[in-house]
Amino acid sequence: TASILQALDSALAYSGDTTLALQLALALHQPMIHAGLWSEWEPYVSETLALAQRLGQRQAEFHLLCALGDVRALRGDWQFALVPLQAAMGLARGAEKDWHVPFTRAAECQMNLGRPMDAEALLARALRRARRLNDERAQIDVLAMVGRARAPANGWRSAVGYFEAALALARQADSVTQIMSNLNFLGIAYRELGRLSRARECFDEALTLTRRLGERAGEGVVLSNLGVLHLMTGDLEAAQTALGSALAIHRSLGHPVKTALTLVNMGRLGMERNELTSAGGYLAEAVQIASAVPYPSVLARACWATGDYYKASGEAAVASLAYARAKALFRQAGQVYQAGRVGQVPGHSG
């Protein structure tokens, strides 16, 4: 990574290599994001964006605005991320590909800011255009994001149709990454709706695809979700294997949010095994990490599971405080449906 960034530094320093600098920045964006190096990457994105704007390179400007929105969102500054994403929307009509990306990214920011209605308005606008253009790839991404927007506020039943439609289009287009992503979302939806065998099918296929692609972050996410499914079916050894592998992956990639969410699931596993000391340790770490990231729904899940832990420990008053905190955080994130489930069903992440 250091040598690649050094090459980009050189290209930026030498005005004759402006085309190379833009090409390098665009090519490096996804690898840098997947490596979890968004803080180190942001200055390069900002500098190459300014270069593209000076040169009037509209295609590069569009993609770099989306990239800047990505890195700002990843560090949790969703309101600040909306600035470049809205600018990218203004250039979307002239974009040769990925015109829909700023719409889906901005919708995700609006969801994280607790504004699901604004998110759905953006997605409806993007979906109309995608259908008008017969753009399959855009339709897949937008439909999946609509499902993700609907689920926290209205429940997973309202999201299944969108994920199924996105998956069908992804299979038709033979888009492996989109198939993988939608299988994971469908697995979560079917698991939460009690259709556990269908959820297992989705997770197993998604896991195979993540490993085939070498997508370590995605593999960790699917393993964590599969671990929760094993918890629900009572297969605690399989849950330990899946969750332990997921936690190792997320720690190695340095991803705090995914690490915190997997620790929540490890805490749940400890409670199922009546190993309250280990459960408490996992949950305390989850709360500590979640408190340091600006995602209220992540801390909400940690507080929810912590409430379950104190309830299992016979400390009802402390459990009530943890549940109240979880409900408030879910409402802050616009996730009213989840807030209503706190204390009624076991808390887990994914």
CSV table of C-alpha atoms in Angstrom, one decimal:
chain,number,residue,atom,x,y,z
A,1,THR,CA,0.0,0.0,0.0
A,2,ALA,CA,2.8,2.5,0.9
A,3,SER,CA,4.5,2.0,-2.4
A,4,ILE,CA,1.3,2.6,-4.4
A,5,LEU,CA,0.5,5.7,-2.4
A,6,GLN,CA,4.1,6.9,-3.0
A,7,ALA,CA,3.5,6.4,-6.8
A,8,LEU,CA,0.3,8.5,-6.5
A,9,ASP,CA,2.2,11.2,-4.6
A,10,SER,CA,4.7,11.3,-7.4
A,11,ALA,CA,2.0,11.5,-10.1
A,12,LEU,CA,0.3,14.3,-8.2
A,13,ALA,CA,3.5,16.2,-7.8
A,14,TYR,CA,4.4,16.1,-11.4
A,15,SER,CA,1.9,18.0,-13.6
A,16,GLY,CA,2.7,15.9,-16.6
A,17,ASP,CA,1.2,12.9,-14.9
A,18,THR,CA,-2.3,14.3,-14.2
A,19,THR,CA,-4.0,11.5,-16.2
A,20,LEU,CA,-2.0,8.9,-14.4
A,21,ALA,CA,-2.9,10.5,-11.0
A,22,LEU,CA,-6.6,10.4,-11.8
A,23,GLN,CA,-6.4,6.8,-13.1
A,24,LEU,CA,-4.5,5.7,-10.0
A,25,ALA,CA,-6.9,7.3,-7.6
A,26,LEU,CA,-10.0,5.8,-9.3
A,27,ALA,CA,-8.4,2.3,-9.5
A,28,LEU,CA,-7.2,2.4,-5.9
A,29,HIS,CA,-10.5,3.6,-4.3
A,30,GLN,CA,-12.2,0.2,-3.7
A,31,PRO,CA,-9.0,-1.6,-2.6
A,32,MET,CA,-8.3,1.2,0.0
A,33,ILE,CA,-11.8,1.0,1.2
A,34,HIS,CA,-11.8,-2.8,1.5
A,35,ALA,CA,-8.5,-2.5,3.4
A,36,GLY,CA,-10.1,-0.2,5.9
A,37,LEU,CA,-7.7,2.6,5.1
A,38,TRP,CA,-10.3,5.4,4.6
A,39,SER,CA,-8.7,7.9,6.9
A,40,GLU,CA,-5.3,7.6,5.1
A,41,TRP,CA,-7.1,7.7,1.8
A,42,GLU,CA,-9.2,10.8,2.1
A,43,PRO,CA,-6.5,13.4,1.5
A,44,TYR,CA,-5.6,11.7,-1.8
A,45,VAL,CA,-9.2,11.6,-2.9
A,46,SER,CA,-9.6,15.3,-2.0
A,47,GLU,CA,-6.4,16.3,-3.9
A,48,THR,CA,-7.2,14.3,-7.0
A,49,LEU,CA,-10.8,15.6,-7.0
A,50,ALA,CA,-9.4,19.2,-7.0
A,51,LEU,CA,-7.2,18.2,-9.9
A,52,ALA,CA,-10.1,16.7,-11.9
A,53,GLN,CA,-12.1,19.9,-11.3
A,54,ARG,CA,-9.2,22.1,-12.5
A,55,LEU,CA,-8.9,20.1,-15.6
A,56,GLY,CA,-12.6,20.0,-16.3
A,57,GLN,CA,-12.6,16.1,-16.3
A,58,ARG,CA,-16.2,15.6,-15.5
A,59,GLN,CA,-16.2,11.8,-15.5
A,60,ALA,CA,-13.3,11.7,-13.0
A,61,GLU,CA,-14.9,14.5,-11.0
A,62,PHE,CA,-18.2,12.5,-10.7
A,63,HIS,CA,-16.4,9.3,-9.5
A,64,LEU,CA,-14.1,11.2,-7.1
A,65,LEU,CA,-17.1,13.0,-5.6
A,66,CYS,CA,-18.7,9.6,-4.9
A,67,ALA,CA,-15.4,8.4,-3.5
A,68,LEU,CA,-15.1,11.4,-1.1
A,69,GLY,CA,-18.7,10.7,0.0
A,70,ASP,CA,-17.7,7.1,0.7
A,71,VAL,CA,-14.7,8.0,2.9
A,72,ARG,CA,-16.6,10.6,4.9
A,73,ALA,CA,-19.5,8.2,5.5
A,74,LEU,CA,-17.1,5.4,6.5
A,75,ARG,CA,-15.7,7.7,9.2
A,76,GLY,CA,-19.3,8.4,10.4
A,77,ASP,CA,-19.6,12.0,9.1
A,78,TRP,CA,-22.8,11.4,7.2
A,79,GLN,CA,-24.0,15.0,7.0
A,80,PHE,CA,-20.6,16.1,5.6
A,81,ALA,CA,-20.7,13.1,3.2
A,82,LEU,CA,-23.9,14.4,1.7
A,83,VAL,CA,-22.1,17.5,0.3
A,84,PRO,CA,-20.0,15.7,-2.3
A,85,LEU,CA,-22.7,13.1,-2.9
A,86,GLN,CA,-25.3,15.8,-3.8
A,87,ALA,CA,-22.7,17.4,-6.1
A,88,ALA,CA,-22.2,14.0,-7.8
A,89,MET,CA,-26.0,13.8,-8.3
A,90,GLY,CA,-25.8,17.0,-10.2
A,91,LEU,CA,-23.3,15.3,-12.6
A,92,ALA,CA,-25.1,12.0,-12.7
A,93,ARG,CA,-26.8,12.5,-16.0
A,94,GLY,CA,-23.5,12.8,-17.8
A,95,ALA,CA,-21.9,9.9,-16.0
A,96,GLU,CA,-21.0,7.0,-18.3
A,97,LYS,CA,-21.5,4.4,-15.6
A,98,ASP,CA,-22.5,4.1,-11.9
A,99,TRP,CA,-24.7,7.2,-12.2
A,100,HIS,CA,-26.9,5.8,-9.4
A,101,VAL,CA,-24.1,5.4,-6.8
A,102,PRO,CA,-24.5,8.9,-5.2
A,103,PHE,CA,-28.2,8.3,-4.8
A,104,THR,CA,-27.8,5.0,-2.9
A,105,ARG,CA,-24.9,6.3,-0.9
A,106,ALA,CA,-26.8,9.5,0.0
A,107,ALA,CA,-29.8,7.4,1.0
A,108,GLU,CA,-27.7,5.3,3.3
A,109,CYS,CA,-26.4,8.5,4.9
A,110,GLN,CA,-30.0,9.8,5.4
A,111,MET,CA,-30.9,6.5,7.0
A,112,ASN,CA,-28.0,6.7,9.4
A,113,LEU,CA,-29.0,10.3,10.2
A,114,GLY,CA,-32.5,9.0,11.2
A,115,ARG,CA,-34.2,10.4,8.1
A,116,PRO,CA,-35.8,7.3,6.4
A,117,MET,CA,-38.4,9.4,4.4
A,118,ASP,CA,-35.6,11.4,2.8
A,119,ALA,CA,-33.8,8.2,2.0
A,120,GLU,CA,-36.8,6.6,0.3
A,121,ALA,CA,-37.5,9.8,-1.7
A,122,LEU,CA,-33.9,9.6,-3.1
A,123,LEU,CA,-34.3,5.9,-3.9
A,124,ALA,CA,-37.7,6.3,-5.6
A,125,ARG,CA,-36.1,9.0,-7.8
A,126,ALA,CA,-33.2,6.7,-8.7
A,127,LEU,CA,-35.4,3.7,-9.3
A,128,ARG,CA,-37.6,5.6,-11.7
A,129,ARG,CA,-34.6,6.6,-13.7
A,130,ALA,CA,-33.0,3.1,-13.6
A,131,ARG,CA,-36.2,1.6,-15.0
A,132,ARG,CA,-36.5,4.3,-17.7
A,133,LEU,CA,-32.9,3.6,-18.8
A,134,ASN,CA,-33.4,-0.2,-18.4
A,135,ASP,CA,-30.2,-0.1,-16.3
A,136,GLU,CA,-30.2,-3.6,-14.6
A,137,ARG,CA,-27.1,-2.9,-12.4
A,138,ALA,CA,-28.6,0.3,-11.1
A,139,GLN,CA,-32.0,-1.3,-10.5
A,140,ILE,CA,-30.3,-4.1,-8.4
A,141,ASP,CA,-28.5,-1.7,-6.2
A,142,VAL,CA,-31.4,0.6,-5.7
A,143,LEU,CA,-33.9,-2.2,-5.0
A,144,ALA,CA,-31.6,-3.6,-2.4
A,145,MET,CA,-31.2,-0.3,-0.7
A,146,VAL,CA,-34.9,0.2,-0.6
A,147,GLY,CA,-35.1,-3.1,1.2
A,148,ARG,CA,-32.5,-1.9,3.6
A,149,ALA,CA,-34.3,1.4,4.2
A,150,ARG,CA,-37.7,-0.3,4.8
A,151,ALA,CA,-36.5,-3.1,7.2
A,152,PRO,CA,-35.4,-1.0,10.2
A,153,ALA,CA,-38.5,1.2,10.2
A,154,ASN,CA,-41.2,-1.3,9.1
A,155,GLY,CA,-39.8,-4.8,9.7
A,156,TRP,CA,-38.2,-7.4,7.5
A,157,ARG,CA,-41.4,-8.6,5.9
A,158,SER,CA,-41.6,-5.3,4.1
A,159,ALA,CA,-38.1,-5.7,2.7
A,160,VAL,CA,-38.1,-9.3,1.4
A,161,GLY,CA,-39.8,-8.5,-1.9
A,162,TYR,CA,-37.1,-5.9,-2.7
A,163,PHE,CA,-34.3,-8.2,-1.9
A,164,GLU,CA,-35.9,-11.0,-3.9
A,165,ALA,CA,-36.4,-8.7,-6.9
A,166,ALA,CA,-32.8,-7.5,-6.7
A,167,LEU,CA,-31.4,-11.0,-6.4
A,168,ALA,CA,-33.4,-12.2,-9.5
A,169,LEU,CA,-32.1,-9.3,-11.5
A,170,ALA,CA,-28.5,-10.0,-10.2
A,171,ARG,CA,-28.7,-13.6,-11.3
A,172,GLN,CA,-30.1,-12.6,-14.7
A,173,ALA,CA,-27.1,-10.2,-15.1
A,174,ASP,CA,-24.7,-12.8,-13.7
A,175,SER,CA,-23.4,-10.1,-11.3
A,176,VAL,CA,-21.6,-12.2,-8.7
A,177,THR,CA,-20.9,-9.4,-6.1
A,178,GLN,CA,-24.6,-8.2,-6.3
A,179,ILE,CA,-25.8,-11.9,-6.0
A,180,MET,CA,-23.6,-12.3,-2.9
A,181,SER,CA,-24.8,-9.0,-1.3
A,182,ASN,CA,-28.5,-9.7,-1.8
A,183,LEU,CA,-28.2,-13.3,-0.6
A,184,ASN,CA,-26.8,-12.0,2.6
A,185,PHE,CA,-29.6,-9.5,3.1
A,186,LEU,CA,-32.2,-12.1,2.2
A,187,GLY,CA,-30.7,-14.5,4.7
A,188,ILE,CA,-31.1,-11.9,7.4
A,189,ALA,CA,-34.7,-11.2,6.4
A,190,TYR,CA,-35.7,-14.9,6.3
A,191,ARG,CA,-33.9,-15.6,9.6
A,192,GLU,CA,-35.7,-12.8,11.3
A,193,LEU,CA,-39.0,-14.0,9.8
A,194,GLY,CA,-38.4,-17.5,11.2
A,195,ARG,CA,-37.8,-19.2,7.8
A,196,LEU,CA,-34.5,-20.7,9.0
A,197,SER,CA,-33.9,-23.3,6.4
A,198,ARG,CA,-34.3,-20.7,3.6
A,199,ALA,CA,-32.0,-18.3,5.5
A,200,ARG,CA,-29.4,-21.1,5.8
A,201,GLU,CA,-29.5,-21.6,2.0
A,202,CYS,CA,-28.9,-17.9,1.4
A,203,PHE,CA,-26.0,-17.7,3.8
A,204,ASP,CA,-24.3,-20.8,2.5
A,205,GLU,CA,-24.4,-19.6,-1.1
A,206,ALA,CA,-23.3,-16.1,0.0
A,207,LEU,CA,-20.4,-17.6,2.0
A,208,THR,CA,-19.2,-19.7,-1.0
A,209,LEU,CA,-19.2,-16.6,-3.2
A,210,THR,CA,-17.3,-14.4,-0.7
A,211,ARG,CA,-14.6,-17.1,-0.5
A,212,ARG,CA,-14.5,-17.5,-4.3
A,213,LEU,CA,-14.0,-13.7,-4.7
A,214,GLY,CA,-11.5,-13.4,-1.8
A,215,GLU,CA,-13.8,-10.8,-0.2
A,216,ARG,CA,-12.7,-11.1,3.4
A,217,ALA,CA,-14.9,-8.3,4.8
A,218,GLY,CA,-18.0,-9.8,3.2
A,219,GLU,CA,-17.0,-13.3,4.4
A,220,GLY,CA,-16.8,-12.0,8.0
A,221,VAL,CA,-20.3,-10.4,7.7
A,222,VAL,CA,-21.9,-13.6,6.3
A,223,LEU,CA,-20.1,-15.7,9.0
A,224,SER,CA,-21.5,-13.5,11.7
A,225,ASN,CA,-25.0,-13.7,10.3
A,226,LEU,CA,-24.7,-17.4,9.9
A,227,GLY,CA,-23.5,-17.6,13.5
A,228,VAL,CA,-26.7,-15.9,14.7
A,229,LEU,CA,-28.7,-18.5,12.7
A,230,HIS,CA,-26.8,-21.3,14.5
A,231,LEU,CA,-27.7,-19.6,17.8
A,232,MET,CA,-31.3,-19.6,16.9
A,233,THR,CA,-31.3,-23.3,16.0
A,234,GLY,CA,-29.4,-24.2,19.1
A,235,ASP,CA,-26.2,-25.4,17.3
A,236,LEU,CA,-23.8,-23.7,19.7
A,237,GLU,CA,-20.6,-25.3,18.5
A,238,ALA,CA,-21.3,-24.2,14.9
A,239,ALA,CA,-22.2,-20.8,16.2
A,240,GLN,CA,-18.8,-20.6,18.0
A,241,THR,CA,-16.9,-21.6,14.9
A,242,ALA,CA,-18.7,-19.1,12.6
A,243,LEU,CA,-18.6,-16.2,15.1
A,244,GLY,CA,-15.1,-16.9,16.1
A,245,SER,CA,-14.0,-16.8,12.5
A,246,ALA,CA,-16.0,-13.7,11.8
A,247,LEU,CA,-14.4,-11.9,14.8
A,248,ALA,CA,-10.9,-12.8,13.7
A,249,ILE,CA,-11.5,-11.5,10.2
A,250,HIS,CA,-13.0,-8.2,11.4
A,251,ARG,CA,-10.2,-7.6,13.9
A,252,SER,CA,-7.6,-8.3,11.3
A,253,LEU,CA,-9.2,-5.8,8.9
A,254,GLY,CA,-9.4,-3.2,11.7
A,255,HIS,CA,-13.2,-2.6,11.1
A,256,PRO,CA,-14.6,-1.3,14.4
A,257,VAL,CA,-18.3,-1.5,13.5
A,258,LYS,CA,-18.2,-5.1,12.3
A,259,THR,CA,-16.0,-6.0,15.2
A,260,ALA,CA,-18.5,-4.5,17.7
A,261,LEU,CA,-21.5,-6.2,16.1
A,262,THR,CA,-19.8,-9.6,16.1
A,263,LEU,CA,-18.8,-9.1,19.8
A,264,VAL,CA,-22.5,-8.6,20.5
A,265,ASN,CA,-23.2,-12.0,18.9
A,266,MET,CA,-20.4,-13.6,20.9
A,267,GLY,CA,-22.0,-12.1,24.0
A,268,ARG,CA,-25.3,-13.7,23.0
A,269,LEU,CA,-23.5,-17.1,22.5
A,270,GLY,CA,-21.9,-16.8,26.0
A,271,MET,CA,-25.4,-16.2,27.5
A,272,GLU,CA,-26.8,-19.2,25.6
A,273,ARG,CA,-24.0,-21.3,27.1
A,274,ASN,CA,-24.7,-19.8,30.6
A,275,GLU,CA,-21.1,-18.5,30.5
A,276,LEU,CA,-22.0,-15.1,31.9
A,277,THR,CA,-18.5,-14.0,32.7
A,278,SER,CA,-17.3,-14.4,29.1
A,279,ALA,CA,-20.6,-12.9,27.8
A,280,GLY,CA,-20.1,-9.8,30.0
A,281,GLY,CA,-16.5,-9.4,28.7
A,282,TYR,CA,-17.6,-9.5,25.0
A,283,LEU,CA,-20.5,-7.1,25.6
A,284,ALA,CA,-18.4,-4.6,27.6
A,285,GLU,CA,-15.9,-4.5,24.7
A,286,ALA,CA,-18.8,-4.2,22.2
A,287,VAL,CA,-20.2,-1.2,24.1
A,288,GLN,CA,-16.7,0.4,24.4
A,289,ILE,CA,-16.1,0.1,20.6
A,290,ALA,CA,-19.6,1.1,19.7
A,291,SER,CA,-19.4,4.2,21.9
A,292,ALA,CA,-16.5,5.4,19.8
A,293,VAL,CA,-18.2,5.2,16.4
A,294,PRO,CA,-20.9,7.6,15.3
A,295,TYR,CA,-23.5,4.9,14.5
A,296,PRO,CA,-26.3,5.0,17.1
A,297,SER,CA,-27.8,1.7,15.9
A,298,VAL,CA,-24.6,-0.1,16.6
A,299,LEU,CA,-24.5,1.1,20.2
A,300,ALA,CA,-28.2,0.4,20.4
A,301,ARG,CA,-27.6,-3.3,19.6
A,302,ALA,CA,-24.8,-3.5,22.2
A,303,CYS,CA,-27.0,-1.9,24.8
A,304,TRP,CA,-29.9,-4.3,23.9
A,305,ALA,CA,-27.7,-7.4,24.4
A,306,THR,CA,-26.3,-5.9,27.5
A,307,GLY,CA,-29.8,-5.5,28.9
A,308,ASP,CA,-30.4,-9.2,28.2
A,309,TYR,CA,-27.1,-10.0,30.0
A,310,TYR,CA,-28.2,-8.1,33.2
A,311,LYS,CA,-31.6,-9.7,33.0
A,312,ALA,CA,-30.0,-13.1,32.9
A,313,SER,CA,-27.7,-12.1,35.8
A,314,GLY,CA,-30.8,-11.2,37.9
A,315,GLU,CA,-30.2,-7.4,37.8
A,316,ALA,CA,-33.6,-6.3,36.5
A,317,ALA,CA,-33.1,-2.6,37.3
A,318,VAL,CA,-29.8,-2.3,35.4
A,319,ALA,CA,-31.3,-4.3,32.5
A,320,SER,CA,-34.2,-1.8,32.3
A,321,LEU,CA,-31.7,1.1,32.0
A,322,ALA,CA,-29.8,-0.7,29.2
A,323,TYR,CA,-33.1,-1.4,27.3
A,324,ALA,CA,-34.2,2.2,27.7
A,325,ARG,CA,-30.9,3.4,26.3
A,326,ALA,CA,-31.1,0.9,23.3
A,327,LYS,CA,-34.7,2.1,22.5
A,328,ALA,CA,-33.7,5.8,22.5
A,329,LEU,CA,-30.7,5.1,20.2
A,330,PHE,CA,-32.8,3.1,17.8
A,331,ARG,CA,-35.4,5.9,17.7
A,332,GLN,CA,-32.5,8.4,17.1
A,333,ALA,CA,-31.5,6.3,14.1
A,334,GLY,CA,-35.0,6.2,12.8
A,335,GLN,CA,-35.4,2.5,13.5
A,336,VAL,CA,-38.8,2.5,15.2
A,337,TYR,CA,-39.5,-1.2,14.4
A,338,GLN,CA,-36.3,-2.3,16.2
A,339,ALA,CA,-37.0,0.0,19.2
A,340,GLY,CA,-40.2,-1.9,19.7
A,341,ARG,CA,-38.4,-5.3,19.8
A,342,VAL,CA,-35.9,-4.3,22.6
A,343,GLY,CA,-36.5,-6.5,25.7
A,344,GLN,CA,-39.2,-8.5,23.9
A,345,VAL,CA,-36.8,-10.8,21.9
A,346,PRO,CA,-33.1,-11.6,22.4
A,347,GLY,CA,-30.8,-8.9,21.1
A,348,HIS,CA,-28.2,-9.7,18.4
A,349,SER,CA,-26.6,-7.9,15.5
A,350,GLY,CA,-27.1,-8.6,11.8
